Amino acid sequence: MAMRQSDKPQVALLVTDLDNTLWDWFETWHVSFSAMLRRLEEMSGIPQPQLEVEIKAVHQRRGTSEYSALLTELPSLQKLHPNGDLLQIYDSAIHVLNSERVRTTRLYPGVRETVEELRQRNVPVVAYTESVAYWSEWRIKKTGLDGLISTLYTAPDHDLPLGLTVNDLRKLPAEEYGLRATDHRHVPKGVFKPDTSILSKIITDRGLSPDQVVYVGDSLMKDVVMAQRTGAYDVHAQYGAAQHRPEYELLRRVSHWTEEDVERERTISAGGDINPNYTLQREFSELLLHFDFREA
Ligand SMILES: [Mg+2]
Protein backbone atom coordinates (compact mmCIF):
# COMPACT_ATOMS: atom_id res chain seq x y z
CA MET A 1 0.00 0.00 0.00
CA ALA A 2 1.38 3.40 -0.94
CA MET A 3 2.10 5.85 1.82
CA ARG A 4 -0.23 8.82 1.79
CA GLN A 5 1.43 12.21 1.52
CA SER A 6 -0.05 13.24 4.86
CA ASP A 7 1.72 10.38 6.66
CA LYS A 8 5.00 12.22 6.30
CA PRO A 9 5.92 15.02 8.67
CA GLN A 10 5.54 18.40 6.99
CA VAL A 11 8.72 20.47 7.28
CA ALA A 12 9.90 23.87 5.99
CA LEU A 13 13.66 23.90 6.51
CA LEU A 14 16.55 21.49 5.99
CA VAL A 15 19.69 21.96 8.04
CA THR A 16 22.54 19.73 6.95
CA ASP A 17 26.00 18.76 8.09
CA LEU A 18 28.62 18.95 5.30
CA ASP A 19 31.51 16.50 5.69
CA ASN A 20 30.48 12.89 5.07
CA THR A 21 26.89 14.00 4.62
CA LEU A 22 27.11 15.93 1.31
CA TRP A 23 30.55 14.64 0.26
CA ASP A 24 33.03 12.01 1.41
CA TRP A 25 35.39 14.26 3.35
CA PHE A 26 37.09 11.31 4.97
CA GLU A 27 37.96 9.64 1.67
CA THR A 28 39.42 12.86 0.32
CA TRP A 29 41.32 13.51 3.52
CA HIS A 30 42.77 10.01 3.59
CA VAL A 31 43.82 9.86 -0.06
CA SER A 32 45.41 13.31 -0.03
CA PHE A 33 46.98 13.19 3.42
CA SER A 34 48.52 9.74 3.05
CA ALA A 35 49.96 10.73 -0.34
CA MET A 36 51.56 13.77 1.29
CA LEU A 37 52.91 11.68 4.14
CA ARG A 38 54.56 9.19 1.77
CA ARG A 39 56.14 12.04 -0.18
CA LEU A 40 57.42 13.66 3.01
CA GLU A 41 59.03 10.42 4.12
CA GLU A 42 60.69 9.93 0.71
CA MET A 43 62.01 13.48 0.62
CA SER A 44 63.16 13.87 4.23
CA GLY A 45 64.07 10.31 5.20
CA ILE A 46 62.07 10.75 8.40
CA PRO A 47 59.89 7.66 8.99
CA GLN A 48 56.12 8.10 8.77
CA PRO A 49 55.42 7.04 12.39
CA GLN A 50 57.70 9.83 13.62
CA LEU A 51 56.02 12.35 11.31
CA GLU A 52 52.58 11.18 12.52
CA VAL A 53 53.45 11.85 16.17
CA GLU A 54 54.70 15.35 15.37
CA ILE A 55 51.71 16.09 13.15
CA LYS A 56 49.27 15.10 15.90
CA ALA A 57 50.96 17.52 18.30
CA VAL A 58 50.57 20.41 15.81
CA HIS A 59 46.95 19.52 15.06
CA GLN A 60 46.11 19.43 18.76
CA ARG A 61 47.82 22.76 19.35
CA ARG A 62 45.97 24.35 16.42
CA GLY A 63 42.64 22.66 17.10
CA THR A 64 42.17 21.40 13.53
CA SER A 65 43.31 18.51 11.35
CA GLU A 66 43.38 20.72 8.25
CA TYR A 67 46.14 23.15 9.11
CA SER A 68 47.64 24.81 6.05
CA ALA A 69 50.99 25.72 7.65
CA LEU A 70 51.48 22.24 9.13
CA LEU A 71 54.88 21.52 7.61
CA THR A 72 56.43 24.70 9.01
CA GLU A 73 55.84 23.46 12.57
CA LEU A 74 57.22 19.89 12.44
CA PRO A 75 60.30 19.66 14.71
CA SER A 76 62.08 16.99 12.61
CA LEU A 77 61.85 19.09 9.46
CA GLN A 78 62.90 22.23 11.32
CA LYS A 79 65.95 20.38 12.61
CA LEU A 80 66.81 19.05 9.16
CA HIS A 81 66.64 22.52 7.56
CA PRO A 82 67.52 25.03 10.31
CA ASN A 83 67.15 28.12 8.12
CA GLY A 84 65.19 26.68 5.24
CA ASP A 85 61.77 27.70 3.94
CA LEU A 86 59.93 24.45 4.62
CA LEU A 87 56.94 25.33 2.46
CA GLN A 88 59.29 25.80 -0.46
CA ILE A 89 61.52 22.78 0.22
CA TYR A 90 58.53 20.45 0.53
CA ASP A 91 56.43 22.13 -2.13
CA SER A 92 55.94 18.87 -4.00
CA ALA A 93 54.45 17.20 -0.89
CA ILE A 94 52.00 20.09 -0.55
CA HIS A 95 51.30 19.88 -4.26
CA VAL A 96 50.36 16.19 -4.10
CA LEU A 97 48.06 16.94 -1.14
CA ASN A 98 46.30 19.70 -3.06
CA SER A 99 45.99 17.83 -6.33
CA GLU A 100 44.53 14.74 -4.65
CA ARG A 101 42.10 16.95 -2.77
CA VAL A 102 40.94 18.55 -6.01
CA ARG A 103 40.70 15.20 -7.76
CA THR A 104 38.58 13.47 -5.10
CA THR A 105 36.26 16.21 -3.79
CA ARG A 106 32.76 15.63 -5.20
CA LEU A 107 29.17 15.39 -4.00
CA TYR A 108 27.66 12.06 -3.07
CA PRO A 109 25.13 10.80 -5.64
CA GLY A 110 21.72 12.44 -5.35
CA VAL A 111 22.82 15.44 -3.27
CA ARG A 112 22.66 18.04 -5.99
CA GLU A 113 19.28 16.84 -7.29
CA THR A 114 17.79 16.85 -3.79
CA VAL A 115 19.05 20.34 -2.93
CA GLU A 116 17.74 21.64 -6.27
CA GLU A 117 14.36 20.03 -5.63
CA LEU A 118 14.09 21.76 -2.23
CA ARG A 119 15.04 25.07 -3.78
CA GLN A 120 12.27 24.65 -6.33
CA ARG A 121 9.87 24.19 -3.46
CA ASN A 122 11.23 27.31 -1.71
CA VAL A 123 12.53 25.25 1.17
CA PRO A 124 15.86 26.72 2.31
CA VAL A 125 18.88 24.49 2.86
CA VAL A 126 21.23 25.68 5.62
CA ALA A 127 24.62 24.03 6.24
CA TYR A 128 26.25 23.73 9.64
CA THR A 129 29.76 22.28 9.95
CA GLU A 130 32.53 22.18 12.53
CA SER A 131 35.14 22.41 9.79
CA VAL A 132 36.99 25.70 9.43
CA ALA A 133 35.73 28.55 7.23
CA TYR A 134 38.38 28.40 4.56
CA TRP A 135 38.10 24.72 3.60
CA SER A 136 34.32 24.67 3.95
CA GLU A 137 34.02 27.54 1.47
CA TRP A 138 36.44 25.83 -0.87
CA ARG A 139 34.43 22.59 -0.83
CA ILE A 140 31.10 24.42 -1.33
CA LYS A 141 32.56 26.13 -4.38
CA LYS A 142 34.29 23.06 -5.73
CA THR A 143 31.10 20.98 -5.56
CA GLY A 144 28.98 23.70 -7.16
CA LEU A 145 26.77 24.37 -4.13
CA ASP A 146 27.53 28.11 -3.89
CA GLY A 147 24.08 29.72 -4.00
CA LEU A 148 22.19 26.45 -3.56
CA ILE A 149 22.98 26.54 0.16
CA SER A 150 21.29 29.65 1.53
CA THR A 151 23.38 30.06 4.69
CA LEU A 152 26.63 28.37 5.72
CA TYR A 153 27.70 28.16 9.37
CA THR A 154 31.35 27.15 9.97
CA ALA A 155 34.00 27.34 12.64
CA PRO A 156 36.27 30.38 12.30
CA ASP A 157 39.65 29.83 10.63
CA HIS A 158 42.53 28.53 12.72
CA ASP A 159 45.37 30.75 13.84
CA LEU A 160 48.46 30.97 11.68
CA PRO A 161 52.09 31.13 12.79
CA LEU A 162 53.43 34.59 13.46
CA GLY A 163 54.22 36.48 10.28
CA LEU A 164 52.07 34.33 7.97
CA THR A 165 48.69 35.41 6.62
CA VAL A 166 46.04 33.34 4.87
CA ASN A 167 47.03 35.07 1.64
CA ASP A 168 50.60 33.76 1.93
CA LEU A 169 49.23 30.24 1.76
CA ARG A 170 46.87 30.85 -1.12
CA LYS A 171 48.12 29.88 -4.53
CA LEU A 172 45.17 30.97 -6.68
CA PRO A 173 43.94 34.44 -7.70
CA ALA A 174 41.79 36.23 -5.07
CA GLU A 175 38.56 35.67 -7.02
CA GLU A 176 38.96 31.92 -6.49
CA TYR A 177 38.16 32.42 -2.80
CA GLY A 178 34.98 33.40 -0.98
CA LEU A 179 31.39 32.59 -1.79
CA ARG A 180 29.32 34.63 -4.21
CA ALA A 181 25.78 33.65 -3.38
CA THR A 182 25.79 31.81 -0.08
CA ASP A 183 25.69 33.82 3.15
CA HIS A 184 28.61 32.67 5.33
CA ARG A 185 28.47 33.05 9.14
CA HIS A 186 30.94 31.99 11.79
CA VAL A 187 30.20 29.96 14.87
CA PRO A 188 31.91 31.27 18.04
CA LYS A 189 35.18 29.49 18.93
CA GLY A 190 34.74 26.56 21.30
CA VAL A 191 31.14 25.74 20.33
CA PHE A 192 30.97 22.11 19.21
CA LYS A 193 28.15 19.75 18.29
CA PRO A 194 26.10 18.40 20.04
CA ASP A 195 25.79 21.86 21.64
CA THR A 196 22.32 23.00 20.54
CA SER A 197 22.77 26.78 20.56
CA ILE A 198 23.58 27.24 16.86
CA LEU A 199 20.88 24.90 15.56
CA SER A 200 18.32 26.53 17.87
CA LYS A 201 19.33 29.95 16.61
CA ILE A 202 19.11 28.88 12.96
CA ILE A 203 15.55 27.74 13.64
CA THR A 204 14.33 30.77 15.60
CA ASP A 205 16.05 33.23 13.22
CA ARG A 206 13.77 31.89 10.52
CA GLY A 207 10.68 32.16 12.70
CA LEU A 208 10.22 28.40 12.78
CA SER A 209 9.71 25.88 15.55
CA PRO A 210 11.91 22.76 15.85
CA ASP A 211 9.15 20.44 14.63
CA GLN A 212 9.21 22.21 11.25
CA VAL A 213 12.87 21.41 10.76
CA VAL A 214 14.92 18.42 9.60
CA TYR A 215 18.56 18.10 10.59
CA VAL A 216 20.76 15.53 8.82
CA GLY A 217 24.31 14.39 9.54
CA ASP A 218 26.60 11.34 9.57
CA SER A 219 27.70 11.45 13.22
CA LEU A 220 25.47 9.79 15.81
CA MET A 221 27.44 11.37 18.65
CA LYS A 222 27.34 14.90 17.28
CA ASP A 223 24.63 15.33 14.64
CA VAL A 224 21.89 12.99 15.78
CA VAL A 225 22.24 13.86 19.46
CA MET A 226 22.18 17.60 18.68
CA ALA A 227 19.03 17.31 16.56
CA GLN A 228 17.28 15.22 19.19
CA ARG A 229 18.15 17.67 21.97
CA THR A 230 16.95 20.59 19.85
CA GLY A 231 13.64 18.90 19.04
CA ALA A 232 14.17 18.88 15.28
CA TYR A 233 13.62 15.72 13.21
CA ASP A 234 16.95 13.88 13.46
CA VAL A 235 18.24 12.04 10.41
CA HIS A 236 21.34 9.86 10.33
CA ALA A 237 23.27 9.87 7.04
CA GLN A 238 24.39 6.31 7.56
CA TYR A 239 26.00 6.02 4.11
CA GLY A 240 28.58 8.60 5.22
CA ALA A 241 29.77 6.92 8.39
CA ALA A 242 33.51 6.32 7.98
CA GLN A 243 34.53 5.32 11.49
CA HIS A 244 34.52 1.58 10.75
CA ARG A 245 36.89 1.83 7.75
CA PRO A 246 40.42 0.54 8.44
CA GLU A 247 41.86 3.76 6.94
CA TYR A 248 40.17 5.71 9.72
CA GLU A 249 42.97 4.65 12.08
CA LEU A 250 45.33 7.10 10.36
CA LEU A 251 42.96 9.96 11.15
CA ARG A 252 42.73 8.81 14.75
CA ARG A 253 46.54 8.82 14.95
CA VAL A 254 47.10 12.32 13.59
CA SER A 255 43.89 14.25 14.31
CA HIS A 256 43.49 17.07 16.83
CA TRP A 257 40.97 15.02 18.80
CA THR A 258 41.81 14.05 22.35
CA GLU A 259 42.11 10.38 23.33
CA GLU A 260 38.78 10.83 25.10
CA ASP A 261 37.05 12.03 21.90
CA VAL A 262 38.47 9.09 19.97
CA GLU A 263 37.38 6.53 22.56
CA ARG A 264 33.92 8.02 22.86
CA GLU A 265 33.40 7.96 19.12
CA ARG A 266 34.69 4.39 18.92
CA THR A 267 32.19 3.20 21.52
CA ILE A 268 29.26 5.01 19.97
CA SER A 269 29.95 3.95 16.38
CA ALA A 270 30.33 0.37 17.58
CA GLY A 271 26.60 0.50 18.40
CA GLY A 272 26.03 2.63 21.47
CA ASP A 273 22.77 3.86 22.86
CA ILE A 274 21.97 6.55 20.30
CA ASN A 275 19.05 5.67 18.08
CA PRO A 276 18.24 7.94 15.16
CA ASN A 277 14.55 8.38 14.34
CA TYR A 278 15.30 8.45 10.61
CA THR A 279 18.13 6.83 8.65
CA LEU A 280 19.37 7.44 5.13
CA GLN A 281 20.87 4.12 4.17
CA ARG A 282 22.24 4.72 0.72
CA GLU A 283 21.57 8.27 -0.44
CA PHE A 284 20.82 11.81 0.66
CA SER A 285 17.78 11.80 -1.66
CA GLU A 286 15.99 9.38 0.70
CA LEU A 287 15.10 12.54 2.65
CA LEU A 288 12.34 13.15 0.10
CA LEU A 289 10.78 9.78 0.96
CA HIS A 290 10.62 10.53 4.69
CA PHE A 291 9.45 14.15 4.75
CA ASP A 292 7.00 16.44 3.03
CA PHE A 293 9.12 19.54 2.40
CA ARG A 294 6.95 22.61 1.90
CA GLU A 295 7.47 26.36 1.99
CA ALA A 296 6.61 27.77 5.44
MG1 LIG B 1 30.05 15.08 9.22
PDB file of N, CA, C and O in Angstrom, residues 15-21 126-131 152-155 187-188 190-199 202 215-227 229-230 261 264:
ATOM      1  N   VAL A  15      18.349  21.587   7.584  1.00  0.00           N
ATOM      2  CA  VAL A  15      19.690  21.965   8.044  1.00  0.00           C
ATOM      3  C   VAL A  15      20.562  20.726   7.889  1.00  0.00           C
ATOM      4  O   VAL A  15      20.170  19.629   8.318  1.00  0.00           O
ATOM      5  N   THR A  16      21.712  20.895   7.235  1.00  0.00           N
ATOM      6  CA  THR A  16      22.539  19.726   6.949  1.00  0.00           C
ATOM      7  C   THR A  16      23.988  19.922   7.388  1.00  0.00           C
ATOM      8  O   THR A  16      24.531  21.025   7.318  1.00  0.00           O
ATOM      9  N   ASP A  17      24.564  18.839   7.870  1.00  0.00           N
ATOM     10  CA  ASP A  17      26.003  18.757   8.087  1.00  0.00           C
ATOM     11  C   ASP A  17      26.658  18.722   6.702  1.00  0.00           C
ATOM     12  O   ASP A  17      25.977  18.469   5.698  1.00  0.00           O
ATOM     13  N   LEU A  18      27.943  18.981   6.614  1.00  0.00           N
ATOM     14  CA  LEU A  18      28.616  18.946   5.303  1.00  0.00           C
ATOM     15  C   LEU A  18      29.456  17.677   5.131  1.00  0.00           C
ATOM     16  O   LEU A  18      29.127  16.802   4.334  1.00  0.00           O
ATOM     17  N   ASP A  19      30.558  17.584   5.911  1.00  0.00           N
ATOM     18  CA  ASP A  19      31.515  16.498   5.693  1.00  0.00           C
ATOM     19  C   ASP A  19      30.900  15.130   5.980  1.00  0.00           C
ATOM     20  O   ASP A  19      30.323  14.905   7.041  1.00  0.00           O
ATOM     21  N   ASN A  20      31.037  14.249   5.017  1.00  0.00           N
ATOM     22  CA  ASN A  20      30.478  12.889   5.069  1.00  0.00           C
ATOM     23  C   ASN A  20      28.960  12.837   5.116  1.00  0.00           C
ATOM     24  O   ASN A  20      28.368  11.804   5.389  1.00  0.00           O
ATOM     25  N   THR A  21      28.333  13.981   4.808  1.00  0.00           N
ATOM     26  CA  THR A  21      26.886  14.002   4.621  1.00  0.00           C
ATOM     27  C   THR A  21      26.589  14.425   3.175  1.00  0.00           C
ATOM     28  O   THR A  21      25.824  13.766   2.471  1.00  0.00           O
ATOM     29  N   VAL A 126      20.180  25.010   4.833  1.00  0.00           N
ATOM     30  CA  VAL A 126      21.226  25.675   5.616  1.00  0.00           C
ATOM     31  C   VAL A 126      22.267  24.630   5.976  1.00  0.00           C
ATOM     32  O   VAL A 126      21.919  23.486   6.302  1.00  0.00           O
ATOM     33  N   ALA A 127      23.556  24.986   5.896  1.00  0.00           N
ATOM     34  CA  ALA A 127      24.616  24.032   6.237  1.00  0.00           C
ATOM     35  C   ALA A 127      25.287  24.448   7.538  1.00  0.00           C
ATOM     36  O   ALA A 127      25.520  25.641   7.764  1.00  0.00           O
ATOM     37  N   TYR A 128      25.586  23.464   8.361  1.00  0.00           N
ATOM     38  CA  TYR A 128      26.250  23.732   9.645  1.00  0.00           C
ATOM     39  C   TYR A 128      27.359  22.698   9.842  1.00  0.00           C
ATOM     40  O   TYR A 128      27.092  21.506   9.977  1.00  0.00           O
ATOM     41  N   THR A 129      28.614  23.179   9.835  1.00  0.00           N
ATOM     42  CA  THR A 129      29.759  22.278   9.950  1.00  0.00           C
ATOM     43  C   THR A 129      30.723  22.758  11.038  1.00  0.00           C
ATOM     44  O   THR A 129      30.772  23.949  11.346  1.00  0.00           O
ATOM     45  N   GLU A 130      31.477  21.830  11.571  1.00  0.00           N
ATOM     46  CA  GLU A 130      32.533  22.183  12.532  1.00  0.00           C
ATOM     47  C   GLU A 130      33.864  22.403  11.836  1.00  0.00           C
ATOM     48  O   GLU A 130      34.843  22.765  12.471  1.00  0.00           O
ATOM     49  N   SER A 131      33.909  22.164  10.532  1.00  0.00           N
ATOM     50  CA  SER A 131      35.144  22.411   9.793  1.00  0.00           C
ATOM     51  C   SER A 131      35.394  23.917   9.712  1.00  0.00           C
ATOM     52  O   SER A 131      34.475  24.714   9.856  1.00  0.00           O
ATOM     53  N   LEU A 152      25.591  29.326   5.312  1.00  0.00           N
ATOM     54  CA  LEU A 152      26.626  28.371   5.720  1.00  0.00           C
ATOM     55  C   LEU A 152      27.182  28.796   7.071  1.00  0.00           C
ATOM     56  O   LEU A 152      27.637  29.935   7.226  1.00  0.00           O
ATOM     57  N   TYR A 153      27.115  27.910   8.055  1.00  0.00           N
ATOM     58  CA  TYR A 153      27.701  28.162   9.369  1.00  0.00           C
ATOM     59  C   TYR A 153      28.940  27.290   9.515  1.00  0.00           C
ATOM     60  O   TYR A 153      28.854  26.063   9.383  1.00  0.00           O
ATOM     61  N   THR A 154      30.107  27.920   9.793  1.00  0.00           N
ATOM     62  CA  THR A 154      31.349  27.155   9.973  1.00  0.00           C
ATOM     63  C   THR A 154      32.066  27.635  11.225  1.00  0.00           C
ATOM     64  O   THR A 154      31.759  28.696  11.763  1.00  0.00           O
ATOM     65  N   ALA A 155      33.070  26.860  11.627  1.00  0.00           N
ATOM     66  CA  ALA A 155      33.999  27.343  12.640  1.00  0.00           C
ATOM     67  C   ALA A 155      34.810  28.478  12.013  1.00  0.00           C
ATOM     68  O   ALA A 155      34.926  28.556  10.795  1.00  0.00           O
ATOM     69  N   VAL A 187      30.631  30.434  13.563  1.00  0.00           N
ATOM     70  CA  VAL A 187      30.196  29.957  14.871  1.00  0.00           C
ATOM     71  C   VAL A 187      31.270  30.390  15.876  1.00  0.00           C
ATOM     72  O   VAL A 187      32.455  30.317  15.558  1.00  0.00           O
ATOM     73  N   PRO A 188      30.887  30.856  17.070  1.00  0.00           N
ATOM     74  CA  PRO A 188      31.914  31.271  18.035  1.00  0.00           C
ATOM     75  C   PRO A 188      32.890  30.135  18.332  1.00  0.00           C
ATOM     76  O   PRO A 188      32.505  28.960  18.318  1.00  0.00           O
ATOM     77  N   GLY A 190      35.024  27.384  20.125  1.00  0.00           N
ATOM     78  CA  GLY A 190      34.744  26.560  21.299  1.00  0.00           C
ATOM     79  C   GLY A 190      33.320  26.015  21.366  1.00  0.00           C
ATOM     80  O   GLY A 190      32.979  25.335  22.320  1.00  0.00           O
ATOM     81  N   VAL A 191      32.490  26.328  20.368  1.00  0.00           N
ATOM     82  CA  VAL A 191      31.138  25.739  20.333  1.00  0.00           C
ATOM     83  C   VAL A 191      31.180  24.510  19.424  1.00  0.00           C
ATOM     84  O   VAL A 191      31.498  24.615  18.240  1.00  0.00           O
ATOM     85  N   PHE A 192      30.895  23.345  19.983  1.00  0.00           N
ATOM     86  CA  PHE A 192      30.971  22.107  19.215  1.00  0.00           C
ATOM     87  C   PHE A 192      29.661  21.336  19.316  1.00  0.00           C
ATOM     88  O   PHE A 192      29.013  21.351  20.365  1.00  0.00           O
ATOM     89  N   LYS A 193      29.289  20.660  18.244  1.00  0.00           N
ATOM     90  CA  LYS A 193      28.153  19.750  18.289  1.00  0.00           C
ATOM     91  C   LYS A 193      28.472  18.667  19.327  1.00  0.00           C
ATOM     92  O   LYS A 193      29.629  18.256  19.410  1.00  0.00           O
ATOM     93  N   PRO A 194      27.553  18.200  20.145  1.00  0.00           N
ATOM     94  CA  PRO A 194      26.101  18.403  20.042  1.00  0.00           C
ATOM     95  C   PRO A 194      25.552  19.605  20.816  1.00  0.00           C
ATOM     96  O   PRO A 194      24.377  19.597  21.164  1.00  0.00           O
ATOM     97  N   ASP A 195      26.344  20.637  21.057  1.00  0.00           N
ATOM     98  CA  ASP A 195      25.789  21.861  21.636  1.00  0.00           C
ATOM     99  C   ASP A 195      24.634  22.331  20.730  1.00  0.00           C
ATOM    100  O   ASP A 195      24.785  22.377  19.506  1.00  0.00           O
ATOM    101  N   THR A 196      23.520  22.701  21.341  1.00  0.00           N
ATOM    102  CA  THR A 196      22.322  22.996  20.542  1.00  0.00           C
ATOM    103  C   THR A 196      22.157  24.471  20.189  1.00  0.00           C
ATOM    104  O   THR A 196      21.226  24.832  19.474  1.00  0.00           O
ATOM    105  N   SER A 197      23.059  25.338  20.684  1.00  0.00           N
ATOM    106  CA  SER A 197      22.775  26.779  20.564  1.00  0.00           C
ATOM    107  C   SER A 197      22.695  27.255  19.108  1.00  0.00           C
ATOM    108  O   SER A 197      21.818  28.058  18.773  1.00  0.00           O
ATOM    109  N   ILE A 198      23.584  26.763  18.250  1.00  0.00           N
ATOM    110  CA  ILE A 198      23.576  27.241  16.857  1.00  0.00           C
ATOM    111  C   ILE A 198      22.336  26.730  16.123  1.00  0.00           C
ATOM    112  O   ILE A 198      21.633  27.497  15.462  1.00  0.00           O
ATOM    113  N   LEU A 199      22.058  25.459  16.252  1.00  0.00           N
ATOM    114  CA  LEU A 199      20.884  24.905  15.562  1.00  0.00           C
ATOM    115  C   LEU A 199      19.609  25.603  16.047  1.00  0.00           C
ATOM    116  O   LEU A 199      18.744  25.967  15.234  1.00  0.00           O
ATOM    117  N   ILE A 202      19.464  28.984  14.392  1.00  0.00           N
ATOM    118  CA  ILE A 202      19.114  28.877  12.964  1.00  0.00           C
ATOM    119  C   ILE A 202      17.589  28.770  12.830  1.00  0.00           C
ATOM    120  O   ILE A 202      16.962  29.400  11.981  1.00  0.00           O
ATOM    121  N   TYR A 215      17.105  17.972  10.531  1.00  0.00           N
ATOM    122  CA  TYR A 215      18.562  18.104  10.592  1.00  0.00           C
ATOM    123  C   TYR A 215      19.175  16.756  10.215  1.00  0.00           C
ATOM    124  O   TYR A 215      18.830  15.717  10.786  1.00  0.00           O
ATOM    125  N   VAL A 216      20.141  16.775   9.289  1.00  0.00           N
ATOM    126  CA  VAL A 216      20.757  15.532   8.820  1.00  0.00           C
ATOM    127  C   VAL A 216      22.273  15.581   8.967  1.00  0.00           C
ATOM    128  O   VAL A 216      22.900  16.612   8.702  1.00  0.00           O
ATOM    129  N   GLY A 217      22.857  14.470   9.432  1.00  0.00           N
ATOM    130  CA  GLY A 217      24.312  14.391   9.541  1.00  0.00           C
ATOM    131  C   GLY A 217      24.762  12.952   9.745  1.00  0.00           C
ATOM    132  O   GLY A 217      23.963  12.076  10.087  1.00  0.00           O
ATOM    133  N   ASP A 218      26.074  12.712   9.530  1.00  0.00           N
ATOM    134  CA  ASP A 218      26.600  11.340   9.566  1.00  0.00           C
ATOM    135  C   ASP A 218      27.036  10.897  10.953  1.00  0.00           C
ATOM    136  O   ASP A 218      27.295   9.717  11.167  1.00  0.00           O
ATOM    137  N   SER A 219      27.175  11.828  11.904  1.00  0.00           N
ATOM    138  CA  SER A 219      27.697  11.449  13.221  1.00  0.00           C
ATOM    139  C   SER A 219      26.567  11.259  14.231  1.00  0.00           C
ATOM    140  O   SER A 219      25.804  12.188  14.501  1.00  0.00           O
ATOM    141  N   LEU A 220      26.488  10.054  14.775  1.00  0.00           N
ATOM    142  CA  LEU A 220      25.470   9.789  15.811  1.00  0.00           C
ATOM    143  C   LEU A 220      25.747  10.662  17.024  1.00  0.00           C
ATOM    144  O   LEU A 220      24.856  11.287  17.590  1.00  0.00           O
ATOM    145  N   MET A 221      27.017  10.689  17.421  1.00  0.00           N
ATOM    146  CA  MET A 221      27.438  11.366  18.645  1.00  0.00           C
ATOM    147  C   MET A 221      27.220  12.875  18.570  1.00  0.00           C
ATOM    148  O   MET A 221      26.843  13.505  19.546  1.00  0.00           O
ATOM    149  N   LYS A 222      27.445  13.456  17.410  1.00  0.00           N
ATOM    150  CA  LYS A 222      27.339  14.905  17.277  1.00  0.00           C
ATOM    151  C   LYS A 222      26.009  15.309  16.638  1.00  0.00           C
ATOM    152  O   LYS A 222      25.229  16.060  17.223  1.00  0.00           O
ATOM    153  N   ASP A 223      25.767  14.834  15.414  1.00  0.00           N
ATOM    154  CA  ASP A 223      24.626  15.332  14.643  1.00  0.00           C
ATOM    155  C   ASP A 223      23.286  14.849  15.184  1.00  0.00           C
ATOM    156  O   ASP A 223      22.366  15.640  15.395  1.00  0.00           O
ATOM    157  N   VAL A 224      23.178  13.547  15.374  1.00  0.00           N
ATOM    158  CA  VAL A 224      21.887  12.988  15.778  1.00  0.00           C
ATOM    159  C   VAL A 224      21.527  13.442  17.197  1.00  0.00           C
ATOM    160  O   VAL A 224      20.397  13.860  17.458  1.00  0.00           O
ATOM    161  N   VAL A 225      22.504  13.415  18.084  1.00  0.00           N
ATOM    162  CA  VAL A 225      22.242  13.860  19.463  1.00  0.00           C
ATOM    163  C   VAL A 225      21.826  15.336  19.481  1.00  0.00           C
ATOM    164  O   VAL A 225      20.865  15.718  20.153  1.00  0.00           O
ATOM    165  N   MET A 226      22.517  16.163  18.705  1.00  0.00           N
ATOM    166  CA  MET A 226      22.185  17.602  18.676  1.00  0.00           C
ATOM    167  C   MET A 226      20.753  17.814  18.172  1.00  0.00           C
ATOM    168  O   MET A 226      19.986  18.592  18.769  1.00  0.00           O
ATOM    169  N   ALA A 227      20.380  17.141  17.104  1.00  0.00           N
ATOM    170  CA  ALA A 227      19.026  17.308  16.556  1.00  0.00           C
ATOM    171  C   ALA A 227      17.980  16.853  17.574  1.00  0.00           C
ATOM    172  O   ALA A 227      16.966  17.522  17.782  1.00  0.00           O
ATOM    173  N   ARG A 229      18.229  16.728  20.837  1.00  0.00           N
ATOM    174  CA  ARG A 229      18.147  17.669  21.972  1.00  0.00           C
ATOM    175  C   ARG A 229      17.455  18.969  21.589  1.00  0.00           C
ATOM    176  O   ARG A 229      16.858  19.638  22.418  1.00  0.00           O
ATOM    177  N   THR A 230      17.568  19.340  20.306  1.00  0.00           N
ATOM    178  CA  THR A 230      16.951  20.587  19.848  1.00  0.00           C
ATOM    179  C   THR A 230      15.455  20.405  19.607  1.00  0.00           C
ATOM    180  O   THR A 230      14.699  21.376  19.625  1.00  0.00           O
ATOM    181  N   ASP A 261      37.940  11.889  23.068  1.00  0.00           N
ATOM    182  CA  ASP A 261      37.047  12.028  21.903  1.00  0.00           C
ATOM    183  C   ASP A 261      37.071  10.746  21.077  1.00  0.00           C
ATOM    184  O   ASP A 261      36.041  10.231  20.648  1.00  0.00           O
ATOM    185  N   ARG A 264      35.357   7.807  22.799  1.00  0.00           N
ATOM    186  CA  ARG A 264      33.923   8.015  22.863  1.00  0.00           C
ATOM    187  C   ARG A 264      33.284   7.693  21.502  1.00  0.00           C
ATOM    188  O   ARG A 264      32.275   6.998  21.412  1.00  0.00           O
TER     189      ARG A 264
END
